[in-house]
Structure formats: structure tokens, C-alpha cells
PDB file of C-alpha atoms in Angstrom:
ATOM      1  CA  UNK A   1       0.458   3.239  11.889  1.00  0.00           C
ATOM      2  CA  UNK A   2      -2.066   3.558   9.064  1.00  0.00           C
ATOM      3  CA  UNK A   3      -2.431   0.183   7.443  1.00  0.00           C
ATOM      4  CA  UNK A   4      -4.536  -2.549   5.918  1.00  0.00           C
ATOM      5  CA  UNK A   5      -4.111  -5.912   7.611  1.00  0.00           C
ATOM      6  CA  UNK A   6      -5.075  -9.347   6.354  1.00  0.00           C
ATOM      7  CA  UNK A   7      -5.214 -12.684   8.139  1.00  0.00           C
ATOM      8  CA  UNK A   8      -4.079 -15.287   7.635  1.00  0.00           C
ATOM      9  CA  UNK A   9      -1.099 -14.511   5.416  1.00  0.00           C
ATOM     10  CA  UNK A  10      -0.800 -18.114   4.269  1.00  0.00           C
ATOM     11  CA  UNK A  11      -3.458 -20.810   4.200  1.00  0.00           C
ATOM     12  CA  UNK A  12      -3.553 -24.332   2.852  1.00  0.00           C
ATOM     13  CA  UNK A  13      -6.945 -25.987   2.922  1.00  0.00           C
ATOM     14  CA  UNK A  14      -8.953 -28.718   1.231  1.00  0.00           C
ATOM     15  CA  UNK A  15     -11.802 -28.550  -1.228  1.00  0.00           C
ATOM     16  CA  UNK A  16     -15.139 -27.731   0.356  1.00  0.00           C
ATOM     17  CA  UNK A  17     -13.916 -26.564   3.752  1.00  0.00           C
ATOM     18  CA  UNK A  18     -15.366 -23.109   4.431  1.00  0.00           C
ATOM     19  CA  UNK A  19     -12.867 -20.390   5.189  1.00  0.00           C
ATOM     20  CA  UNK A  20     -12.756 -16.686   5.904  1.00  0.00           C
ATOM     21  CA  UNK A  21      -9.962 -14.253   5.162  1.00  0.00           C
ATOM     22  CA  UNK A  22     -10.183 -11.158   7.292  1.00  0.00           C
ATOM     23  CA  UNK A  23      -9.329  -7.633   6.222  1.00  0.00           C
ATOM     24  CA  UNK A  24      -9.178  -4.617   8.485  1.00  0.00           C
ATOM     25  CA  UNK A  25      -8.159  -1.003   7.966  1.00  0.00           C
ATOM     26  CA  UNK A  26      -7.539   1.694  10.563  1.00  0.00           C
ATOM     27  CA  UNK A  27      -7.797   4.726   8.286  1.00  0.00           C
ATOM     28  CA  UNK A  28     -11.576   5.243   8.492  1.00  0.00           C
ATOM     29  CA  UNK A  29     -11.816   4.518   4.764  1.00  0.00           C
ATOM     30  CA  UNK A  30     -15.228   4.139   3.195  1.00  0.00           C
ATOM     31  CA  UNK A  31     -14.204   2.062   0.201  1.00  0.00           C
ATOM     32  CA  UNK A  32     -12.799  -1.460   0.505  1.00  0.00           C
ATOM     33  CA  UNK A  33     -12.135  -4.074  -2.112  1.00  0.00           C
ATOM     34  CA  UNK A  34     -10.877  -7.614  -2.627  1.00  0.00           C
ATOM     35  CA  UNK A  35      -8.653  -8.726  -5.503  1.00  0.00           C
ATOM     36  CA  UNK A  36      -7.093 -11.956  -6.575  1.00  0.00           C
ATOM     37  CA  UNK A  37      -3.799 -12.094  -8.436  1.00  0.00           C
ATOM     38  CA  UNK A  38      -2.939 -14.928 -10.784  1.00  0.00           C
ATOM     39  CA  UNK A  39       0.055 -15.340 -13.122  1.00  0.00           C
ATOM     40  CA  UNK A  40      -0.685 -13.991 -16.569  1.00  0.00           C
ATOM     41  CA  UNK A  41      -4.036 -12.564 -15.467  1.00  0.00           C
ATOM     42  CA  UNK A  42      -2.932  -9.804 -13.146  1.00  0.00           C
ATOM     43  CA  UNK A  43      -5.128  -8.454 -10.389  1.00  0.00           C
ATOM     44  CA  UNK A  44      -8.857  -8.930 -10.806  1.00  0.00           C
ATOM     45  CA  UNK A  45     -11.475  -7.388  -8.596  1.00  0.00           C
ATOM     46  CA  UNK A  46     -13.709  -9.836  -6.703  1.00  0.00           C
ATOM     47  CA  UNK A  47     -16.008  -7.610  -4.637  1.00  0.00           C
ATOM     48  CA  UNK A  48     -15.971  -4.070  -3.430  1.00  0.00           C
ATOM     49  CA  UNK A  49     -17.815  -2.061  -0.833  1.00  0.00           C
ATOM     50  CA  UNK A  50     -18.682   1.612  -1.027  1.00  0.00           C
ATOM     51  CA  UNK A  51     -19.650   1.795   2.647  1.00  0.00           C
ATOM     52  CA  UNK A  52     -21.173  -0.195   5.494  1.00  0.00           C
ATOM     53  CA  UNK A  53     -23.809  -2.633   4.228  1.00  0.00           C
ATOM     54  CA  UNK A  54     -23.104  -1.620   0.605  1.00  0.00           C
ATOM     55  CA  UNK A  55     -21.295  -4.193  -1.512  1.00  0.00           C
ATOM     56  CA  UNK A  56     -21.109  -4.961  -5.216  1.00  0.00           C
ATOM     57  CA  UNK A  57     -19.598  -7.533  -7.519  1.00  0.00           C
ATOM     58  CA  UNK A  58     -16.333  -7.025  -9.293  1.00  0.00           C
ATOM     59  CA  UNK A  59     -15.183  -8.969 -12.315  1.00  0.00           C
ATOM     60  CA  UNK A  60     -14.778 -12.423 -10.695  1.00  0.00           C
ATOM     61  CA  UNK A  61     -17.307 -12.765  -7.815  1.00  0.00           C
ATOM     62  CA  UNK A  62     -18.287 -16.410  -8.379  1.00  0.00           C
ATOM     63  CA  UNK A  63     -17.527 -18.614  -5.375  1.00  0.00           C
ATOM     64  CA  UNK A  64     -16.982 -15.711  -2.977  1.00  0.00           C
ATOM     65  CA  UNK A  65     -19.045 -13.813  -0.440  1.00  0.00           C
ATOM     66  CA  UNK A  66     -18.327 -10.639   1.461  1.00  0.00           C
ATOM     67  CA  UNK A  67     -19.925  -8.626   4.209  1.00  0.00           C
ATOM     68  CA  UNK A  68     -19.439  -5.093   5.482  1.00  0.00           C
ATOM     69  CA  UNK A  69     -21.033  -4.850   8.899  1.00  0.00           C
ATOM     70  CA  UNK A  70     -18.439  -2.418  10.216  1.00  0.00           C
ATOM     71  CA  UNK A  71     -16.554   0.285   8.417  1.00  0.00           C
ATOM     72  CA  UNK A  72     -13.134  -1.090   9.287  1.00  0.00           C
ATOM     73  CA  UNK A  73     -13.681  -4.766   8.395  1.00  0.00           C
ATOM     74  CA  UNK A  74     -14.361  -6.470   5.085  1.00  0.00           C
ATOM     75  CA  UNK A  75     -14.010 -10.260   5.337  1.00  0.00           C
ATOM     76  CA  UNK A  76     -13.841 -12.508   2.276  1.00  0.00           C
ATOM     77  CA  UNK A  77     -15.719 -15.780   2.646  1.00  0.00           C
ATOM     78  CA  UNK A  78     -15.225 -18.912   0.584  1.00  0.00           C
ATOM     79  CA  UNK A  79     -18.188 -21.155   1.411  1.00  0.00           C
ATOM     80  CA  UNK A  80     -16.904 -24.166  -0.530  1.00  0.00           C
ATOM     81  CA  UNK A  81     -13.384 -23.546  -1.793  1.00  0.00           C
ATOM     82  CA  UNK A  82     -12.211 -25.247  -4.963  1.00  0.00           C
ATOM     83  CA  UNK A  83      -8.700 -25.662  -6.413  1.00  0.00           C
ATOM     84  CA  UNK A  84      -9.329 -22.898  -8.986  1.00  0.00           C
ATOM     85  CA  UNK A  85      -9.524 -20.459  -6.082  1.00  0.00           C
ATOM     86  CA  UNK A  86      -5.880 -21.079  -5.307  1.00  0.00           C
ATOM     87  CA  UNK A  87      -4.460 -17.602  -5.655  1.00  0.00           C
ATOM     88  CA  UNK A  88      -2.876 -14.599  -3.987  1.00  0.00           C
ATOM     89  CA  UNK A  89      -5.560 -12.388  -2.463  1.00  0.00           C
ATOM     90  CA  UNK A  90      -5.287  -8.698  -1.667  1.00  0.00           C
ATOM     91  CA  UNK A  91      -7.534  -6.402   0.269  1.00  0.00           C
ATOM     92  CA  UNK A  92      -7.438  -2.674  -0.408  1.00  0.00           C
ATOM     93  CA  UNK A  93      -9.086   0.459   0.907  1.00  0.00           C
ATOM     94  CA  UNK A  94      -9.414   4.096  -0.029  1.00  0.00           C
ATOM     95  CA  UNK A  95     -10.945   7.091   1.656  1.00  0.00           C
ATOM     96  CA  UNK A  96     -13.752   7.523  -0.823  1.00  0.00           C
ATOM     97  CA  UNK A  97     -14.616   6.321  -4.235  1.00  0.00           C
ATOM     98  CA  UNK A  98     -17.658   8.400  -5.144  1.00  0.00           C
ATOM     99  CA  UNK A  99     -16.249  11.874  -5.510  1.00  0.00           C
ATOM    100  CA  UNK A 100     -16.165  14.471  -8.233  1.00  0.00           C
ATOM    101  CA  UNK A 101     -13.285  13.923 -10.566  1.00  0.00           C
ATOM    102  CA  UNK A 102     -11.456  16.947  -9.193  1.00  0.00           C
ATOM    103  CA  UNK A 103     -11.228  15.285  -5.805  1.00  0.00           C
ATOM    104  CA  UNK A 104     -10.424  11.824  -7.015  1.00  0.00           C
ATOM    105  CA  UNK A 105      -6.962  11.954  -5.491  1.00  0.00           C
ATOM    106  CA  UNK A 106      -8.751  10.753  -2.368  1.00  0.00           C
ATOM    107  CA  UNK A 107      -9.397   7.554  -4.277  1.00  0.00           C
ATOM    108  CA  UNK A 108      -5.805   6.425  -3.780  1.00  0.00           C
ATOM    109  CA  UNK A 109      -5.916   2.786  -2.818  1.00  0.00           C
ATOM    110  CA  UNK A 110      -3.852   1.229  -0.055  1.00  0.00           C
ATOM    111  CA  UNK A 111      -3.210  -2.484  -0.125  1.00  0.00           C
ATOM    112  CA  UNK A 112      -2.812  -5.164   2.493  1.00  0.00           C
ATOM    113  CA  UNK A 113       0.182  -7.554   2.423  1.00  0.00           C
ATOM    114  CA  UNK A 114      -1.717 -10.362   0.710  1.00  0.00           C
ATOM    115  CA  UNK A 115      -2.969 -13.832   1.615  1.00  0.00           C
ATOM    116  CA  UNK A 116      -1.610 -16.784  -0.278  1.00  0.00           C
ATOM    117  CA  UNK A 117      -4.329 -19.437  -0.435  1.00  0.00           C
ATOM    118  CA  UNK A 118      -3.847 -22.992  -1.640  1.00  0.00           C
ATOM    119  CA  UNK A 119      -6.884 -25.245  -2.051  1.00  0.00           C
ATOM    120  CA  UNK A 120      -6.034 -28.924  -2.429  1.00  0.00           C
TER     121      UNK A 120
ATOM    122  CA  UNK B   1     -15.601  -3.007 -20.244  1.00  0.00           C
ATOM    123  CA  UNK B   2     -12.346  -1.296 -19.421  1.00  0.00           C
ATOM    124  CA  UNK B   3      -9.191  -3.058 -20.552  1.00  0.00           C
ATOM    125  CA  UNK B   4      -5.758  -2.000 -19.368  1.00  0.00           C
ATOM    126  CA  UNK B   5      -2.604  -3.078 -21.187  1.00  0.00           C
ATOM    127  CA  UNK B   6       0.992  -2.645 -20.134  1.00  0.00           C
ATOM    128  CA  UNK B   7       3.882  -2.903 -22.539  1.00  0.00           C
ATOM    129  CA  UNK B   8       6.515  -4.247 -22.322  1.00  0.00           C
ATOM    130  CA  UNK B   9       5.803  -7.205 -20.047  1.00  0.00           C
ATOM    131  CA  UNK B  10       9.443  -7.221 -18.951  1.00  0.00           C
ATOM    132  CA  UNK B  11      12.309  -4.791 -19.200  1.00  0.00           C
ATOM    133  CA  UNK B  12      15.966  -5.032 -18.293  1.00  0.00           C
ATOM    134  CA  UNK B  13      18.129  -1.906 -18.183  1.00  0.00           C
ATOM    135  CA  UNK B  14      21.584  -0.959 -16.849  1.00  0.00           C
ATOM    136  CA  UNK B  15      21.768   1.133 -13.717  1.00  0.00           C
ATOM    137  CA  UNK B  16      21.540   4.875 -14.306  1.00  0.00           C
ATOM    138  CA  UNK B  17      19.388   4.670 -17.405  1.00  0.00           C
ATOM    139  CA  UNK B  18      16.180   6.664 -17.737  1.00  0.00           C
ATOM    140  CA  UNK B  19      13.205   4.553 -18.702  1.00  0.00           C
ATOM    141  CA  UNK B  20       9.531   4.744 -19.597  1.00  0.00           C
ATOM    142  CA  UNK B  21       6.814   2.252 -18.750  1.00  0.00           C
ATOM    143  CA  UNK B  22       3.610   2.327 -20.760  1.00  0.00           C
ATOM    144  CA  UNK B  23      -0.007   1.808 -19.803  1.00  0.00           C
ATOM    145  CA  UNK B  24      -2.943   2.010 -22.202  1.00  0.00           C
ATOM    146  CA  UNK B  25      -6.665   1.833 -21.475  1.00  0.00           C
ATOM    147  CA  UNK B  26      -9.691   1.438 -23.722  1.00  0.00           C
ATOM    148  CA  UNK B  27     -12.270   3.597 -21.933  1.00  0.00           C
ATOM    149  CA  UNK B  28     -11.137   7.201 -21.564  1.00  0.00           C
ATOM    150  CA  UNK B  29     -13.912   8.014 -19.074  1.00  0.00           C
ATOM    151  CA  UNK B  30     -11.684   7.293 -16.098  1.00  0.00           C
ATOM    152  CA  UNK B  31     -11.613   9.201 -12.836  1.00  0.00           C
ATOM    153  CA  UNK B  32      -7.992   8.538 -12.109  1.00  0.00           C
ATOM    154  CA  UNK B  33      -5.074   6.338 -12.916  1.00  0.00           C
ATOM    155  CA  UNK B  34      -2.810   4.924 -10.247  1.00  0.00           C
ATOM    156  CA  UNK B  35       0.670   3.450 -10.543  1.00  0.00           C
ATOM    157  CA  UNK B  36       1.847   0.791  -8.098  1.00  0.00           C
ATOM    158  CA  UNK B  37       5.003  -1.096  -7.390  1.00  0.00           C
ATOM    159  CA  UNK B  38       4.982  -4.743  -6.333  1.00  0.00           C
ATOM    160  CA  UNK B  39       8.019  -6.522  -4.980  1.00  0.00           C
ATOM    161  CA  UNK B  40       8.169 -10.344  -5.224  1.00  0.00           C
ATOM    162  CA  UNK B  41       5.869 -11.963  -2.687  1.00  0.00           C
ATOM    163  CA  UNK B  42       4.781  -8.592  -1.354  1.00  0.00           C
ATOM    164  CA  UNK B  43       1.787  -6.321  -1.528  1.00  0.00           C
ATOM    165  CA  UNK B  44       1.308  -3.261  -3.692  1.00  0.00           C
ATOM    166  CA  UNK B  45       2.811   0.096  -2.865  1.00  0.00           C
ATOM    167  CA  UNK B  46       1.145   3.164  -4.326  1.00  0.00           C
ATOM    168  CA  UNK B  47       3.560   5.342  -6.296  1.00  0.00           C
ATOM    169  CA  UNK B  48       1.501   8.025  -7.984  1.00  0.00           C
ATOM    170  CA  UNK B  49      -2.143   8.804  -8.626  1.00  0.00           C
ATOM    171  CA  UNK B  50      -3.192  11.109 -11.461  1.00  0.00           C
ATOM    172  CA  UNK B  51      -6.667  12.606 -11.428  1.00  0.00           C
ATOM    173  CA  UNK B  52      -8.493  12.658 -14.752  1.00  0.00           C
ATOM    174  CA  UNK B  53      -8.222  16.448 -14.787  1.00  0.00           C
ATOM    175  CA  UNK B  54      -4.443  16.328 -14.410  1.00  0.00           C
ATOM    176  CA  UNK B  55      -1.732  15.740 -17.007  1.00  0.00           C
ATOM    177  CA  UNK B  56       1.059  14.517 -14.759  1.00  0.00           C
ATOM    178  CA  UNK B  57       2.266  13.874 -11.250  1.00  0.00           C
ATOM    179  CA  UNK B  58       5.808  13.775  -9.907  1.00  0.00           C
ATOM    180  CA  UNK B  59       7.406  12.156  -6.894  1.00  0.00           C
ATOM    181  CA  UNK B  60      11.173  12.179  -6.609  1.00  0.00           C
ATOM    182  CA  UNK B  61      12.637  10.348  -9.626  1.00  0.00           C
ATOM    183  CA  UNK B  62       9.187   9.280 -10.801  1.00  0.00           C
ATOM    184  CA  UNK B  63       6.928  11.150 -13.181  1.00  0.00           C
ATOM    185  CA  UNK B  64       3.589   9.844 -14.402  1.00  0.00           C
ATOM    186  CA  UNK B  65       1.649  11.387 -17.253  1.00  0.00           C
ATOM    187  CA  UNK B  66      -1.906  10.893 -18.412  1.00  0.00           C
ATOM    188  CA  UNK B  67      -3.358  11.474 -21.873  1.00  0.00           C
ATOM    189  CA  UNK B  68      -7.021  10.514 -21.781  1.00  0.00           C
ATOM    190  CA  UNK B  69      -7.628  11.349 -25.437  1.00  0.00           C
ATOM    191  CA  UNK B  70      -5.151   8.707 -26.542  1.00  0.00           C
ATOM    192  CA  UNK B  71      -5.916   6.338 -23.659  1.00  0.00           C
ATOM    193  CA  UNK B  72      -2.355   6.299 -22.417  1.00  0.00           C
ATOM    194  CA  UNK B  73      -0.333   6.829 -19.288  1.00  0.00           C
ATOM    195  CA  UNK B  74       3.413   6.622 -18.898  1.00  0.00           C
ATOM    196  CA  UNK B  75       5.626   6.213 -15.860  1.00  0.00           C
ATOM    197  CA  UNK B  76       9.040   7.776 -16.269  1.00  0.00           C
ATOM    198  CA  UNK B  77      11.830   6.653 -13.965  1.00  0.00           C
ATOM    199  CA  UNK B  78      14.939   8.795 -13.956  1.00  0.00           C
ATOM    200  CA  UNK B  79      18.426   7.513 -13.164  1.00  0.00           C
ATOM    201  CA  UNK B  80      17.290   3.976 -12.432  1.00  0.00           C
ATOM    202  CA  UNK B  81      18.756   2.078  -9.500  1.00  0.00           C
ATOM    203  CA  UNK B  82      18.890  -1.651  -8.650  1.00  0.00           C
ATOM    204  CA  UNK B  83      16.385  -0.953  -5.872  1.00  0.00           C
ATOM    205  CA  UNK B  84      13.865   0.036  -8.540  1.00  0.00           C
ATOM    206  CA  UNK B  85      13.690  -3.596  -9.672  1.00  0.00           C
ATOM    207  CA  UNK B  86      10.091  -4.686  -9.188  1.00  0.00           C
ATOM    208  CA  UNK B  87       6.854  -5.165 -11.090  1.00  0.00           C
ATOM    209  CA  UNK B  88       5.044  -1.937 -11.923  1.00  0.00           C
ATOM    210  CA  UNK B  89       1.270  -1.974 -12.239  1.00  0.00           C
ATOM    211  CA  UNK B  90      -1.162   0.643 -13.461  1.00  0.00           C
ATOM    212  CA  UNK B  91      -4.850   0.702 -12.549  1.00  0.00           C
ATOM    213  CA  UNK B  92      -7.778   2.764 -13.777  1.00  0.00           C
ATOM    214  CA  UNK B  93     -10.796   3.471 -11.664  1.00  0.00           C
ATOM    215  CA  UNK B  94     -12.598   5.804  -9.349  1.00  0.00           C
ATOM    216  CA  UNK B  95     -16.191   6.858  -8.982  1.00  0.00           C
ATOM    217  CA  UNK B  96     -18.640   3.976  -9.346  1.00  0.00           C
ATOM    218  CA  UNK B  97     -16.370   2.323 -11.844  1.00  0.00           C
ATOM    219  CA  UNK B  98     -14.679  -0.925 -11.017  1.00  0.00           C
ATOM    220  CA  UNK B  99     -10.949  -0.795 -10.714  1.00  0.00           C
ATOM    221  CA  UNK B 100      -9.085  -2.446 -13.585  1.00  0.00           C
ATOM    222  CA  UNK B 101      -5.425  -3.376 -13.418  1.00  0.00           C
ATOM    223  CA  UNK B 102      -2.889  -4.052 -16.116  1.00  0.00           C
ATOM    224  CA  UNK B 103      -0.827  -7.215 -15.844  1.00  0.00           C
ATOM    225  CA  UNK B 104       2.295  -5.220 -15.115  1.00  0.00           C
ATOM    226  CA  UNK B 105       5.807  -4.596 -16.365  1.00  0.00           C
ATOM    227  CA  UNK B 106       8.583  -6.499 -14.625  1.00  0.00           C
ATOM    228  CA  UNK B 107      11.604  -4.225 -14.377  1.00  0.00           C
ATOM    229  CA  UNK B 108      15.142  -5.382 -13.688  1.00  0.00           C
ATOM    230  CA  UNK B 109      17.855  -2.769 -13.169  1.00  0.00           C
ATOM    231  CA  UNK B 110      21.285  -4.306 -13.573  1.00  0.00           C
ATOM    232  CA  UNK B 111      24.120  -2.902 -11.421  1.00  0.00           C
TER     233      UNK B 111
END
């Protein structure tokens, strides 16, 4: 089954304790992205990756790191989590992102189930 | 910077009614616009994606339109059902542009 998986689904941690949220897709997608969702703010993009070893900042990258060593995996790393990073996190992927506009239907994004993170 | 707005924030309608959800964006140079559905505590499910060169897309009871000149997209839901109750999100993006989401419209369809 084609899907985006995230682990863990729920995580409660304490301030300063490094953590990693994994994201994996089995659709051979080039583009992957991380979002956080907060009440009243909607979904905001943290980082995205156009392809292996190519990553770029979204709108709210502070306090996060990512890596893209393999096409299928795009982990989100919080080196020193703080309470303001308590949020619902989503990983997404799409086949391509850099295409002519006439082919941009391949940009359809598929989302993982989400990871609810609480930082105490 | 692209800004995406969805109005209304919440909507309650009786079952069977046709309804329209609105999405507006400030930068018309988008590659595509995608509509999603999000159920409480769940992830996002893609509903429709409209390329910038297209005017509308249809899937079953759903029809999404795009008017880049006015910076607007609408999602039309025909003959609404209680199972349509969810939050509906629109997102602009594509190309090297970052993806920008609206905050969403929470829809409740009353039996």
C-alpha cells in the first residue's frame, strides 16, 4: 500500500532531551516536507526536501533539523526541544515539485498520519 | 510572501444542502492549489488538485474551481452528508515555492 508513515505517533518528552521523528514513504517520491499544525495558526512548513541531500527551510525552521540521506526517509530532529515545540507534526511527500506548470498535478501531496508531540 | 485565507472559519448546514467553501490567496503566481480534508485527530486526505492552467476539477460530489486573476478558489460540495463533516484546508504551492496552507473551514453537516 502506497503510504507515508511516521513514528512515533505520540511522544511526551522533557525540555532539552533530543528526539527524532521518522518519516518514510514508499512511493519513490522526490519531494518531502515537514509541517507543524497549531490551533489558530494552521499548518506551517518547517523544512522541505527536493531530493536526496537537498533540503531548504520553510516558514518556521528554528529549533529543527532535517536530513535526506535516502530518498524514502526524511527524519525531523529536535536537538533541544522546548515547550513551544509542542504541536502536531505532519510529514508529506509528492512525486515532484519542480515541474512545468502543465504537469503540476504530479505535485499532489500525500500526508502521514501525524505525530503528536508534547514537550514538558 | 503568500498568504492563504479561508472563510468562513466554521460552517453548519443541514444534510442535503449544497455548499461552497472559499479560499483566497495573495500571490497569483501559484503552480497549483490543493484541497484537503482533515478529520479530528487524523492526517490530511487530498481531495482535489487544480493546476494553475486549469479552471476546475471534479471528483464525485466535489468540484473545485480556481480563478488566479482574483486570487480565489472555491470548493463546492453537492448534496452534503453527515460524513462530510470535517475541516477542509486549501494549500497553494508547487515549483520552488513553499507550500502555504489556509487555517481551514470546519464543516458540520447536521442529519
